[in-house]
Short mmCIF file of C-alpha atoms and ligand atoms in Angstrom, two decimals:
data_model
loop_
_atom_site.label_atom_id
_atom_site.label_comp_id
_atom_site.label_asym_id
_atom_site.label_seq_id
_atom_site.Cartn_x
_atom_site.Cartn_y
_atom_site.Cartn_z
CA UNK A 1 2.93 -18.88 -10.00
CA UNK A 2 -0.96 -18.26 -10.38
CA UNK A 3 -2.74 -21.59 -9.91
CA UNK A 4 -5.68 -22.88 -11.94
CA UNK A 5 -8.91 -22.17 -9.58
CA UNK A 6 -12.30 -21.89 -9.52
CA UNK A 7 -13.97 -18.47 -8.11
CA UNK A 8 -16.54 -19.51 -5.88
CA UNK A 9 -19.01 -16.79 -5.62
CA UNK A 10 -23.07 -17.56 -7.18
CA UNK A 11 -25.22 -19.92 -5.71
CA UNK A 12 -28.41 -20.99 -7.30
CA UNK A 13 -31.07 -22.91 -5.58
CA UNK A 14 -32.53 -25.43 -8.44
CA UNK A 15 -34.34 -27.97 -6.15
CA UNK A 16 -32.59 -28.95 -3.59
CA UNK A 17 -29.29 -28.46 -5.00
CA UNK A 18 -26.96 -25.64 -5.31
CA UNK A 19 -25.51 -24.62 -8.73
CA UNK A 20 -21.90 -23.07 -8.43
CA UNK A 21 -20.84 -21.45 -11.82
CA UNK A 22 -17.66 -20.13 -12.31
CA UNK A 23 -16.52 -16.77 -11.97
CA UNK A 24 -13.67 -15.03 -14.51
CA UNK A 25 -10.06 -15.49 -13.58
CA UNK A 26 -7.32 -15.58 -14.90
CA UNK A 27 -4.94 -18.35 -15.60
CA UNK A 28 -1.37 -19.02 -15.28
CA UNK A 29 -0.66 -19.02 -19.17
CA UNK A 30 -2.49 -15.48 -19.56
CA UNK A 31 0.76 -12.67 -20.86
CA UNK A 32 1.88 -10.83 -17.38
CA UNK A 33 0.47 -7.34 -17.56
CA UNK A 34 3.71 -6.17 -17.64
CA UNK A 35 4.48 -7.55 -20.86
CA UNK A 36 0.80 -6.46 -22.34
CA UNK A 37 2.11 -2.47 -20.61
CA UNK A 38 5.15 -2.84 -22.81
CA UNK A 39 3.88 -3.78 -25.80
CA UNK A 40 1.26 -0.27 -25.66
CA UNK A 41 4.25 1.74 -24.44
CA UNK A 42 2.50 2.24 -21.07
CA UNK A 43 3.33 1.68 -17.54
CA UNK A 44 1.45 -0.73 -15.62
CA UNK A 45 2.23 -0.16 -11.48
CA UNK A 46 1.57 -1.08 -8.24
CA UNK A 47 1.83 0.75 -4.74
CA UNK A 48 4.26 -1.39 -2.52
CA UNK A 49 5.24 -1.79 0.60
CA UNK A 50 8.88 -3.18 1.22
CA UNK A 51 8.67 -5.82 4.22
CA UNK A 52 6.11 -7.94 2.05
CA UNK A 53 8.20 -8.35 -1.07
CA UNK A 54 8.85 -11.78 -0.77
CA UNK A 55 6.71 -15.05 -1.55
CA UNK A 56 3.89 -14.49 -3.34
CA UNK A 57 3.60 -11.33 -3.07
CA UNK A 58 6.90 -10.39 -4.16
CA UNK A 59 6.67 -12.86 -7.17
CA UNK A 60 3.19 -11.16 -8.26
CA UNK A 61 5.18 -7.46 -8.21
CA UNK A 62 7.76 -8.82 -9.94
CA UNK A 63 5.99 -10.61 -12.99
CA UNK A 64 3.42 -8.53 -12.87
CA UNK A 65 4.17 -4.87 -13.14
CA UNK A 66 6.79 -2.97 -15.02
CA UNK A 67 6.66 -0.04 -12.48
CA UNK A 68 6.89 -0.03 -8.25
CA UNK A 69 5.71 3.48 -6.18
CA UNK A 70 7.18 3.02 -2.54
CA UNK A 71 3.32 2.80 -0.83
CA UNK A 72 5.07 4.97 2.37
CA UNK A 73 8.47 4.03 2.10
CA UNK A 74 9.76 7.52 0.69
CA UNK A 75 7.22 10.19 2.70
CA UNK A 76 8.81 12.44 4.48
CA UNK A 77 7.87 11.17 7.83
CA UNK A 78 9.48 7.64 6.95
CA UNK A 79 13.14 8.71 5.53
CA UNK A 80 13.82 11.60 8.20
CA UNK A 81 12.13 10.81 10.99
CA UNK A 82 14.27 12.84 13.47
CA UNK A 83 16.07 15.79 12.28
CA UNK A 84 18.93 15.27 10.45
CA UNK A 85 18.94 11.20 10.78
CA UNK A 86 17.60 9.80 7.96
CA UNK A 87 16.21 5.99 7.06
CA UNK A 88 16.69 4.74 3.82
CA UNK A 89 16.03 1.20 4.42
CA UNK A 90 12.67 0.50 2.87
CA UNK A 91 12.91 2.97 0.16
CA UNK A 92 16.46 1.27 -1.01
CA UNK A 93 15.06 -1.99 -0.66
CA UNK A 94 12.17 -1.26 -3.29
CA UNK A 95 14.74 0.16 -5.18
CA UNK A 96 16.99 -2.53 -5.19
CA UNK A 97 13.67 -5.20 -5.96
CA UNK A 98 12.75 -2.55 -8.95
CA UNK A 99 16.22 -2.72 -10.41
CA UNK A 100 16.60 -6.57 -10.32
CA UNK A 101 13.46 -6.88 -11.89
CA UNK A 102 14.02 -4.70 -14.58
CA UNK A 103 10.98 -2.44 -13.27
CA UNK A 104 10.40 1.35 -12.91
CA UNK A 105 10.12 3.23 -9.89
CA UNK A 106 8.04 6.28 -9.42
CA UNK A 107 8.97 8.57 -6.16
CA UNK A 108 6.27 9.29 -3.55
CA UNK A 109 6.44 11.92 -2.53
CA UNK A 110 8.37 14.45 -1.67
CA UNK A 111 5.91 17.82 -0.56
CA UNK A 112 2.80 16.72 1.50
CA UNK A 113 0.68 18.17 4.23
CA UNK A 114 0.52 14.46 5.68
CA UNK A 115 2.98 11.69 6.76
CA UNK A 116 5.97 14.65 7.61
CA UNK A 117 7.45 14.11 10.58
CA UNK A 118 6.89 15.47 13.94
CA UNK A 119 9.81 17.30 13.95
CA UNK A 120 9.24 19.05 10.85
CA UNK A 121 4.81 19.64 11.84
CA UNK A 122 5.47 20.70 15.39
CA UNK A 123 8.86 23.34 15.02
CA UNK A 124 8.15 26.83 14.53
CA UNK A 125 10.22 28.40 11.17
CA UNK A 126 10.26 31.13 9.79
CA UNK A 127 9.06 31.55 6.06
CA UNK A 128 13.41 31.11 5.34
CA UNK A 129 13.49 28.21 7.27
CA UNK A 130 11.20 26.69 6.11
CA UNK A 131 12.23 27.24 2.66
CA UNK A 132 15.51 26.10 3.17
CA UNK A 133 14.24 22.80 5.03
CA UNK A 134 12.31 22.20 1.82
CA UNK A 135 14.76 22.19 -0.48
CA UNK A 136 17.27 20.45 1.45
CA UNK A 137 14.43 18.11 1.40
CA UNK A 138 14.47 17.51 -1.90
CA UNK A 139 17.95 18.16 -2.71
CA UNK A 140 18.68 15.25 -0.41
CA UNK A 141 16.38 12.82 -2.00
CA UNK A 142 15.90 13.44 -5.15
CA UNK A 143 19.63 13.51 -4.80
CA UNK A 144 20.35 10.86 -3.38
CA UNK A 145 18.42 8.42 -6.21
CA UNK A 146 19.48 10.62 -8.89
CA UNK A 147 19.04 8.51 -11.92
CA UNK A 148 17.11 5.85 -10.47
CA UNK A 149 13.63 7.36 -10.70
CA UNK A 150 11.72 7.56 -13.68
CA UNK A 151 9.35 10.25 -12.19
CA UNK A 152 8.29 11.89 -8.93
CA UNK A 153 5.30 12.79 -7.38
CA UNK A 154 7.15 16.23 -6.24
CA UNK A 155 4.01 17.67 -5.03
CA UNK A 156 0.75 15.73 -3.14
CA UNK A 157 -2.30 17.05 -2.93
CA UNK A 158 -2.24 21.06 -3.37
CA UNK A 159 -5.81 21.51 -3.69
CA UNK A 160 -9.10 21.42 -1.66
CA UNK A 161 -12.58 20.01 -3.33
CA UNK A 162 -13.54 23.71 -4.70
CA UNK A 163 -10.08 24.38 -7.05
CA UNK A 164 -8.39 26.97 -4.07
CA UNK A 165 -5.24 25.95 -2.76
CA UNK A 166 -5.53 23.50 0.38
CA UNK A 167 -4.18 25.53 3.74
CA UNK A 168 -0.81 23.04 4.47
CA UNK A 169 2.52 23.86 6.27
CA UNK A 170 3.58 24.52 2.52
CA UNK A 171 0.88 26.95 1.50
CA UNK A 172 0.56 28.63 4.74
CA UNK A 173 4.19 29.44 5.59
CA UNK A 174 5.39 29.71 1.67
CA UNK A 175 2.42 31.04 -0.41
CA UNK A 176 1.87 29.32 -3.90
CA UNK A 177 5.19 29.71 -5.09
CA UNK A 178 6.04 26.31 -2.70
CA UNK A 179 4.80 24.49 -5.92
CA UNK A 180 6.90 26.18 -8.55
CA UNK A 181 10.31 26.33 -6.23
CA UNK A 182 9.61 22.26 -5.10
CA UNK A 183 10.05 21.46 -9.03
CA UNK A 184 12.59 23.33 -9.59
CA UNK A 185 14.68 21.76 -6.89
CA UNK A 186 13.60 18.31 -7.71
CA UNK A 187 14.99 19.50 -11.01
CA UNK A 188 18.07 20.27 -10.38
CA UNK A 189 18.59 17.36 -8.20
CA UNK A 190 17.41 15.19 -11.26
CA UNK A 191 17.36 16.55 -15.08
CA UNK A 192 16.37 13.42 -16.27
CA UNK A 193 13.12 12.65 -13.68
CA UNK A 194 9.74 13.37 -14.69
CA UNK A 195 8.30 15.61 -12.31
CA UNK A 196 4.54 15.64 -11.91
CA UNK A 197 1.86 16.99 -9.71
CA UNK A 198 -0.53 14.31 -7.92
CA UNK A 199 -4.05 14.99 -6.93
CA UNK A 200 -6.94 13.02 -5.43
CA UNK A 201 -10.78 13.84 -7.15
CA UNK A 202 -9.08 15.12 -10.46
CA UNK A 203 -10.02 12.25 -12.37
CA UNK A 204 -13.34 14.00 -14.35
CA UNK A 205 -13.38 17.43 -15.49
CA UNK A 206 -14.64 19.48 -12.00
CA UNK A 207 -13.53 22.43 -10.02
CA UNK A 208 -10.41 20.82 -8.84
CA UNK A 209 -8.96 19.42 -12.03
CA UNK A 210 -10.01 22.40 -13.94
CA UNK A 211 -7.73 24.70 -11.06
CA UNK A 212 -4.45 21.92 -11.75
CA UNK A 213 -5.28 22.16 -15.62
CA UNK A 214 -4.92 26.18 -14.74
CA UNK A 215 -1.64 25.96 -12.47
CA UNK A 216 0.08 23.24 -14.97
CA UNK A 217 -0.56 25.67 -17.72
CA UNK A 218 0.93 28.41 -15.97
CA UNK A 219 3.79 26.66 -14.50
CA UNK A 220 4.83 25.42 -18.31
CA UNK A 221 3.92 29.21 -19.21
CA UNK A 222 6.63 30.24 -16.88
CA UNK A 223 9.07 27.74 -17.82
CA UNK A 224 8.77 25.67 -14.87
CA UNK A 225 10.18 22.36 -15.20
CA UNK A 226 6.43 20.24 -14.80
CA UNK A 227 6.38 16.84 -16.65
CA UNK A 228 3.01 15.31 -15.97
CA UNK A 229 -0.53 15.57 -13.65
CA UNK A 230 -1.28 12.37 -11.79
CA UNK A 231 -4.46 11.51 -11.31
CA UNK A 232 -4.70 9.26 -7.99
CA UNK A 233 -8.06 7.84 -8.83
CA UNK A 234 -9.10 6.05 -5.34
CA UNK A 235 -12.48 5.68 -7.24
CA UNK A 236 -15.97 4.39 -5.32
CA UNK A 237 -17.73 1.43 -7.65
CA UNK A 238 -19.55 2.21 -10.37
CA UNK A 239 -18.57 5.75 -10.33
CA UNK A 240 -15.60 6.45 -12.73
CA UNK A 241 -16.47 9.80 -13.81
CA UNK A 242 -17.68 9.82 -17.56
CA UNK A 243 -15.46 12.63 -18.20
CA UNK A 244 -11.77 10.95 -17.45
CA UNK A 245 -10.91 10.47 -20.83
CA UNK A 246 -11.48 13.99 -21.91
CA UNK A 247 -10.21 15.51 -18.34
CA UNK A 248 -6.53 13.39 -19.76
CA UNK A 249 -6.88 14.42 -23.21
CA UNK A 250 -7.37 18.13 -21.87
CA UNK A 251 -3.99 17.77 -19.83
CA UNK A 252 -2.13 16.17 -22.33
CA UNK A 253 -2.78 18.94 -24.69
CA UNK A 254 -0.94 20.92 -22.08
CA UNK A 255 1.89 19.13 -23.43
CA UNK A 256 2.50 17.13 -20.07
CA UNK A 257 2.04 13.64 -19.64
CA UNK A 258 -0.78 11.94 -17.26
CA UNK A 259 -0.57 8.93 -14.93
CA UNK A 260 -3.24 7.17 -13.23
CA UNK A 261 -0.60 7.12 -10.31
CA UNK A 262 -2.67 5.67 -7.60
CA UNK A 263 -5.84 3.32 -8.92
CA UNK A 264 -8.18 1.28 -6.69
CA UNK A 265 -12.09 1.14 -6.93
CA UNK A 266 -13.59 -0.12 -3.29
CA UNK A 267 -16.89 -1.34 -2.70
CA UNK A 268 -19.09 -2.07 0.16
CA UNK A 269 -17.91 -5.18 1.85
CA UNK A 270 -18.98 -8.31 1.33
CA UNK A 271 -17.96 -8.42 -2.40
CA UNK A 272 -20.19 -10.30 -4.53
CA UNK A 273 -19.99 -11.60 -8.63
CA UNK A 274 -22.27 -8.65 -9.71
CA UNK A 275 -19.89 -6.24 -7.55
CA UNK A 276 -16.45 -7.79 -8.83
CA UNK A 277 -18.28 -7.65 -12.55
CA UNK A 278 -18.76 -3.95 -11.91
CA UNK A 279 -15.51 -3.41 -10.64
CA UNK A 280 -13.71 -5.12 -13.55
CA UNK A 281 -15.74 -3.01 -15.74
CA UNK A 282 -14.57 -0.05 -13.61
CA UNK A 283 -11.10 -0.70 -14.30
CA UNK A 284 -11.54 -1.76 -17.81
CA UNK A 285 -12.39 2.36 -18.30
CA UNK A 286 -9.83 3.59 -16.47
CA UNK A 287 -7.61 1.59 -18.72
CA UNK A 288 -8.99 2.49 -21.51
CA UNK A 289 -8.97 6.10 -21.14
CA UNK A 290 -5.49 5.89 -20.48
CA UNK A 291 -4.86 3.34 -23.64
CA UNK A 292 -6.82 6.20 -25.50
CA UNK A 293 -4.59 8.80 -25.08
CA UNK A 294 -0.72 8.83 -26.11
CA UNK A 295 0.46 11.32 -23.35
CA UNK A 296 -1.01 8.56 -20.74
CA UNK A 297 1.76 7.24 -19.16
CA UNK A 298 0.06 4.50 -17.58
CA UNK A 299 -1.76 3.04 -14.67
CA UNK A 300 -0.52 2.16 -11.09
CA UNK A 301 -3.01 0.31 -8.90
CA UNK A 302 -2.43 1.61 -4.70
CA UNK A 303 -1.86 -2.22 -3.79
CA UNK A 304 -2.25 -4.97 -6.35
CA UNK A 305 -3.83 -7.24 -3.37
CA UNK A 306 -6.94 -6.73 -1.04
CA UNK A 307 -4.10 -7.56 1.58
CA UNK A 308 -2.21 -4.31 1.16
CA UNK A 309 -4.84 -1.51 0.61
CA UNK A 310 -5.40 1.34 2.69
CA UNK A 311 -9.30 1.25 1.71
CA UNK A 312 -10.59 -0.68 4.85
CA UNK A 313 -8.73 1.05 7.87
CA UNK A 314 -10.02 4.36 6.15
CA UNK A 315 -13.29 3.55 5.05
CA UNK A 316 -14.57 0.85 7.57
CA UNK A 317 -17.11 -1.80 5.59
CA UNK A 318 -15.36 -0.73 2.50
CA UNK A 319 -12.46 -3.08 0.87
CA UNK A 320 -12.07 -5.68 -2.04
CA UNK A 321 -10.55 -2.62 -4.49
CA UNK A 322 -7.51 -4.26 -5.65
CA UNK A 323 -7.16 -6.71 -8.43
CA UNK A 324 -6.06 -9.33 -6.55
CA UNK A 325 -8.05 -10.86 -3.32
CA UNK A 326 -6.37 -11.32 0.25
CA UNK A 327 -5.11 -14.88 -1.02
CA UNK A 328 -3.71 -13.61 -4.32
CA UNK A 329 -6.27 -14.95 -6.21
CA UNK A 330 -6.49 -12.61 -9.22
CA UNK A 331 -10.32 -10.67 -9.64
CA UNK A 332 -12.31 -10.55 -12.33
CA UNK A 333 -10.59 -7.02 -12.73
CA UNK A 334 -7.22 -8.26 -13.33
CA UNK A 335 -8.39 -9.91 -16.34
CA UNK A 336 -10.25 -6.46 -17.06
CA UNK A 337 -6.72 -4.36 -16.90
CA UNK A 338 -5.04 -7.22 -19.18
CA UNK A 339 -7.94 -7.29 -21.32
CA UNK A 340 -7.98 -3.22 -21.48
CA UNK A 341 -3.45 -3.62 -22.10
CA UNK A 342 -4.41 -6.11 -25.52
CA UNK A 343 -4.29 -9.00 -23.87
CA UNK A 344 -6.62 -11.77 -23.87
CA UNK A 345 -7.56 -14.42 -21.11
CA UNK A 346 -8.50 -17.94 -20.97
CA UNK A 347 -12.52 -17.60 -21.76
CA UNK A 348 -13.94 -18.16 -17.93
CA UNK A 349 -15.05 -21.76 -17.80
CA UNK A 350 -18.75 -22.23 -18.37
CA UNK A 351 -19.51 -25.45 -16.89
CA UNK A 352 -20.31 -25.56 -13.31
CA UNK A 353 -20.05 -27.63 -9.72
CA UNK A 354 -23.43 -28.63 -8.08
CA UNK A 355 -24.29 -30.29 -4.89
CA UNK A 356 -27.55 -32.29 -4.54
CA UNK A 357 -28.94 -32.93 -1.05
CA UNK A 358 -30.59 -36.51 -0.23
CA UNK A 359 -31.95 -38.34 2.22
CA UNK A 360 -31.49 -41.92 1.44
CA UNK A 361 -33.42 -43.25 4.53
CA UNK A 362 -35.79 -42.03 6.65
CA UNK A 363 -37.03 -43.49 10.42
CA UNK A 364 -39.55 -42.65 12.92
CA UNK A 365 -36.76 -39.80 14.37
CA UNK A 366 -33.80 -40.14 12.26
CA UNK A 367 -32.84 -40.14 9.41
CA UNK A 368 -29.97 -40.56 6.91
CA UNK A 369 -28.99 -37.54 4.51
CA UNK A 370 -26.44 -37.09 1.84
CA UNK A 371 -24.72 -34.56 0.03
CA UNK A 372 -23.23 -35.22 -3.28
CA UNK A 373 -20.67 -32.15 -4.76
CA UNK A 374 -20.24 -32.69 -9.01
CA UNK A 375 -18.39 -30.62 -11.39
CA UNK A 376 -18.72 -30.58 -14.99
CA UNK A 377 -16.55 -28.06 -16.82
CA UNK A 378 -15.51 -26.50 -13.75
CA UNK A 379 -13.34 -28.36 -10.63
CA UNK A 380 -12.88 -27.51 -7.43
CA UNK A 381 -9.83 -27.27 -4.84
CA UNK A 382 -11.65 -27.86 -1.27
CA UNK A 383 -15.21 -26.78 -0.60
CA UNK A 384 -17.71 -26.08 2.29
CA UNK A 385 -21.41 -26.89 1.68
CA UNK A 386 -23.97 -25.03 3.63
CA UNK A 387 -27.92 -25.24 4.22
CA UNK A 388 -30.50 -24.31 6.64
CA UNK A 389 -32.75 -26.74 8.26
CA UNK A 390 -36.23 -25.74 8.05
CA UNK A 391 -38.05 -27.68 10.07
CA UNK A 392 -35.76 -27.92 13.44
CA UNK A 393 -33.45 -30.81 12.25
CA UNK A 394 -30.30 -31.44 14.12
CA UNK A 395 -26.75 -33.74 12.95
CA UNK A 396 -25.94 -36.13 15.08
CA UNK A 397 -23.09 -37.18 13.23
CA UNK A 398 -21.49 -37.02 9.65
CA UNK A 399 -18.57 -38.73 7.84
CA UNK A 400 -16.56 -37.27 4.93
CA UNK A 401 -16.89 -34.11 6.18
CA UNK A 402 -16.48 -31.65 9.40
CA UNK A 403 -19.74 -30.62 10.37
CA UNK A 404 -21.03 -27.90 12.42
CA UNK A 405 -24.42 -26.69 13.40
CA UNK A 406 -25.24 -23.43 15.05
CA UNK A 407 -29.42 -23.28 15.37
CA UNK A 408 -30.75 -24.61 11.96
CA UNK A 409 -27.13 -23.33 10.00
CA UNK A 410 -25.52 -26.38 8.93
CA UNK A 411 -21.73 -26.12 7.39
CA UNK A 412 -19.92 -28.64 5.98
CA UNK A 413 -16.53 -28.49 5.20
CA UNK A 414 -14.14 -31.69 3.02
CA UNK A 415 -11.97 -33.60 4.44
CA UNK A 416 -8.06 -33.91 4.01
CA UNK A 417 -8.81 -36.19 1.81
CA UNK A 418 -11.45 -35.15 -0.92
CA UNK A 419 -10.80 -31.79 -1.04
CA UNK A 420 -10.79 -31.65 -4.96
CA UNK A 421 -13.56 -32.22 -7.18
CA UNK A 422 -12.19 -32.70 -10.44
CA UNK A 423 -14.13 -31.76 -13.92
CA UNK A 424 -16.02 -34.63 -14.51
CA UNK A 425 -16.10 -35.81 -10.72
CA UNK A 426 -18.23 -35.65 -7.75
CA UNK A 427 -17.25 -36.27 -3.71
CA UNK A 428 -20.20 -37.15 -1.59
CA UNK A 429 -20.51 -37.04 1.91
CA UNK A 430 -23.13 -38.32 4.71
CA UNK A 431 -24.50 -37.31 8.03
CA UNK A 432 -27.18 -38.80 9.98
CA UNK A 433 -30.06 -36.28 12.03
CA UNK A 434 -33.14 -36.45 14.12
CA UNK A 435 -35.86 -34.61 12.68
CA UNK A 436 -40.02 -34.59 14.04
CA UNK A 437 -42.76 -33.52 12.20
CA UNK A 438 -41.56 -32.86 8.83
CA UNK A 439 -37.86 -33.50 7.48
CA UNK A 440 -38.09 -30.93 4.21
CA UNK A 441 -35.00 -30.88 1.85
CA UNK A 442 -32.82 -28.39 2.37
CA UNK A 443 -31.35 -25.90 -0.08
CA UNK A 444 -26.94 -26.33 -0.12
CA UNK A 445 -24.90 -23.88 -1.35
CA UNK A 446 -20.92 -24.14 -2.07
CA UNK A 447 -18.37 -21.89 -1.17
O1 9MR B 501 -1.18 3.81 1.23
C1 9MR B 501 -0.83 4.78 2.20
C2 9MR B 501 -1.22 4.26 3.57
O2 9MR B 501 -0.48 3.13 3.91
C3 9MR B 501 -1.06 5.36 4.57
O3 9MR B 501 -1.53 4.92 5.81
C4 9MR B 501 -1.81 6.59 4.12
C5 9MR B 501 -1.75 7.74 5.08
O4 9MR B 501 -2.40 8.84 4.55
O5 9MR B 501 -1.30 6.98 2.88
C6 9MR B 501 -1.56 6.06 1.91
O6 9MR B 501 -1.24 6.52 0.63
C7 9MR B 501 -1.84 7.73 0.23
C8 9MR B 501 -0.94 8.35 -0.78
O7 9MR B 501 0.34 8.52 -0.23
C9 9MR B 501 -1.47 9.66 -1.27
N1 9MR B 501 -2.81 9.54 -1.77
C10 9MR B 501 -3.75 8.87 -0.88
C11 9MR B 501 -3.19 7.53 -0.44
C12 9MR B 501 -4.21 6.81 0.43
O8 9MR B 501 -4.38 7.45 1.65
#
């Protein structure tokens, strides 16, 4: 399913020619992370959204993960969005995928102050109605996949930044006690679901965590029926608080379990090899913490592609914080999360593909120049070689390649027919250019 490639990301000037190395990926004989999950006991998930799983992306969700969260598909807003006429469509369809492939799914979400639907944001209630709409709520969803739901996030998001309870529809019109009564509906629409409570900036031990760790402790003090704490973790790069590990441990001591229910770590765009390094390392500690400590449940990922994440639209310039790029191309932090689940993966390669720039003739105002792409422990499946002119050259016309120039930026790009470089082999291409004055060699870079 995952094909052998070559990540394409460092570019070293030696000379005149560009050396490409290799970046980490992860190869199509490397143990599914699924399989690595299973073997710890854990859960390894991803955020999905129904309408995209088929092709590719439904193969990587199926072979990949052991566990599916709906990404939208059970919100309030989406399964009742006029009064009293519900859509199941999208919710039964991940349902259906989860079942046939043996997988997990965790319900999202039932009490929210976002994605409700109009109906529901814009009525007036009273504090009976509203109560009552709530648990028919949940009676009717819960309900209806009674037994096919390993856990629910029953309540989203309760808190604001300082530990006090966020003002919401809930809070406002039902006081605290929304949080108790919610799980014991979801309950008794479902013994045998795990009912947690999912937060955002609870990862690390702060103000906010330490007011869950306080309501989770009274809620089990009371006998409510509370199974876990998930901790979204929409982390920025570089910045997994030093704390997570301890912030579980305190939680599970609680005697509920913990999920990393919602993981991605975004960066400022473009990504780069230093940036994907420190985002694989970035996931390699969430991982860890949650390898560390039994009452971890596991770790779900809010999209497994750069494709399906909600980080750009929200946080424009900010992306690349899934595991897998836009083409399905596993990151260097996939082969962190198997790495962190026991697995190993093929060593990345350490050879390397290098193009040399030359310019075989020369003539009063043209010249002939030649680019020559080798790979040595390394191979690549198409490629695009680019340079700047320094001294006002121009292309007047190339063969083996498509050329373009806009000012002095030169790209050139293979053609249909030697778009592979294999390990051991080199494609070289040609161009001829006017130059005046000087005709210095350029410096090429691949990618
Ligand atoms: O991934 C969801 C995205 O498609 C929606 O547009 C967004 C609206 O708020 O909600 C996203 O999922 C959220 C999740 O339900 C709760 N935690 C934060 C997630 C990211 O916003």
């Amino acid at each position: 399913m995952r094909s052998l490639r070559t990540g394409l990301s460092l570019a070293a000037l030696v000379t005149g020619a560009a050396l490409l190395f290799a970046a980490p990926v992860a190869h199509a004989a490397d143990t599914p992370l699924r399989d690595l999950a299973d073997a710890q006991g854990k859960v390894v998930g991803t955020a999905v959204t129904g309408s995209k799983l088929t092709g590719t992306y439904g193969d990587i969700a199926g072979a990949q993960f052991n566990s599916l969260t709906p990404g939208n598909a059970m919100k309030w807003g989406t399964v009742e969005p006029a009064q009293g006429s519900f859509n199941w469509s999208e919710a039964d369809q991940i349902v259906a995928f989860a079942q046939a492939h043996h997988q997990q799914v965790r319900g999202h979400t039932l009490v929210w102050h976002s994605q409700n639907p109009s109906w529901l944001t814009n009525g007036s209630w009273t504090t009976a109605q509203l109560g009552s709409l709530l648990r028919n709520h949940i009676s009717t969803e819960v309900g209806r996949y009674k037994g096919e739901i390993a856990a629910w996030d029953v309540v989203n998001e309760p808190f604001d930044e300082d530990g006090t309870y966020r003002s919401t529809l809930w809070y406002d019109g039902l006081g605290a006690g929304y949080i108790a009564d919610a799980l014991t509906w979801a309950h008794a629409a479902d013994p045998d679901a795990k009912l947690y409570i999912n937060d955002y900036n609870v990862e690390g031990v702060n103000a906010k965590s330490t007011a869950l760790y306080n309501l989770v402790k009274d809620l089990r003090s009371r006998g409510v029926p509370i199974d876990g704490v998930g901790l979204q973790a929409h982390l920025i790069l570089g910045q997994v608080p030093s704390s997570l590990q301890q912030n579980i441990q305190r939680f599970a001591d609680l005697g509920v379990d913990v999920a990393i229910t919602e993981l991605d770590v975004r960066m400022a765009l473009p990504s780069d090899a230093t940036k994907l390094a420190q985002q694989a390392a970035d996931y390699r500690s969430v991982v860890n913490a949650c390898v560390a400590v039994a009452r971890c449940a596991g770790v779900t990922v809010w999209g497994f592609t750069d494709s399906d994440s909600w980080v750009p639209s929200t946080f424009p310039g900010y992306g690349a914080a899934t595991p897998y790029d836009e083409n399905y191309a596993p990151k260097p932090a996939y082969s962190a999360i198997a790495a962190a689940l026991g697995g190993t993966t093929t060593p990345p390669p350490t050879g390397a593909c290098t193009a040399a720039y030359s310019v075989p003739s020369q003539w009063n105002t043209g010249f002939t120049g030649q680019v020559r792409i080798s790979c040595s422990g390394a191979s690549l499946s198409s490629w695009k070689a680019k340079w700047t002119f320094g001294a006002g050259q121009r292309i007047t016309q190339a063969w083996n390649a498509t050329c373009t120039q806009s000012g002095s930026a030169v790209s050139c790009a293979n053609a249909s027919y030697n778009d592979a470089v294999p390990d051991g082999g080199s494609v070289t291409f040609g161009f001829n250019g006017s130059w005046s004055g000087s005709n210095p060699v350029p410096a090429v870079t691949l990618g």
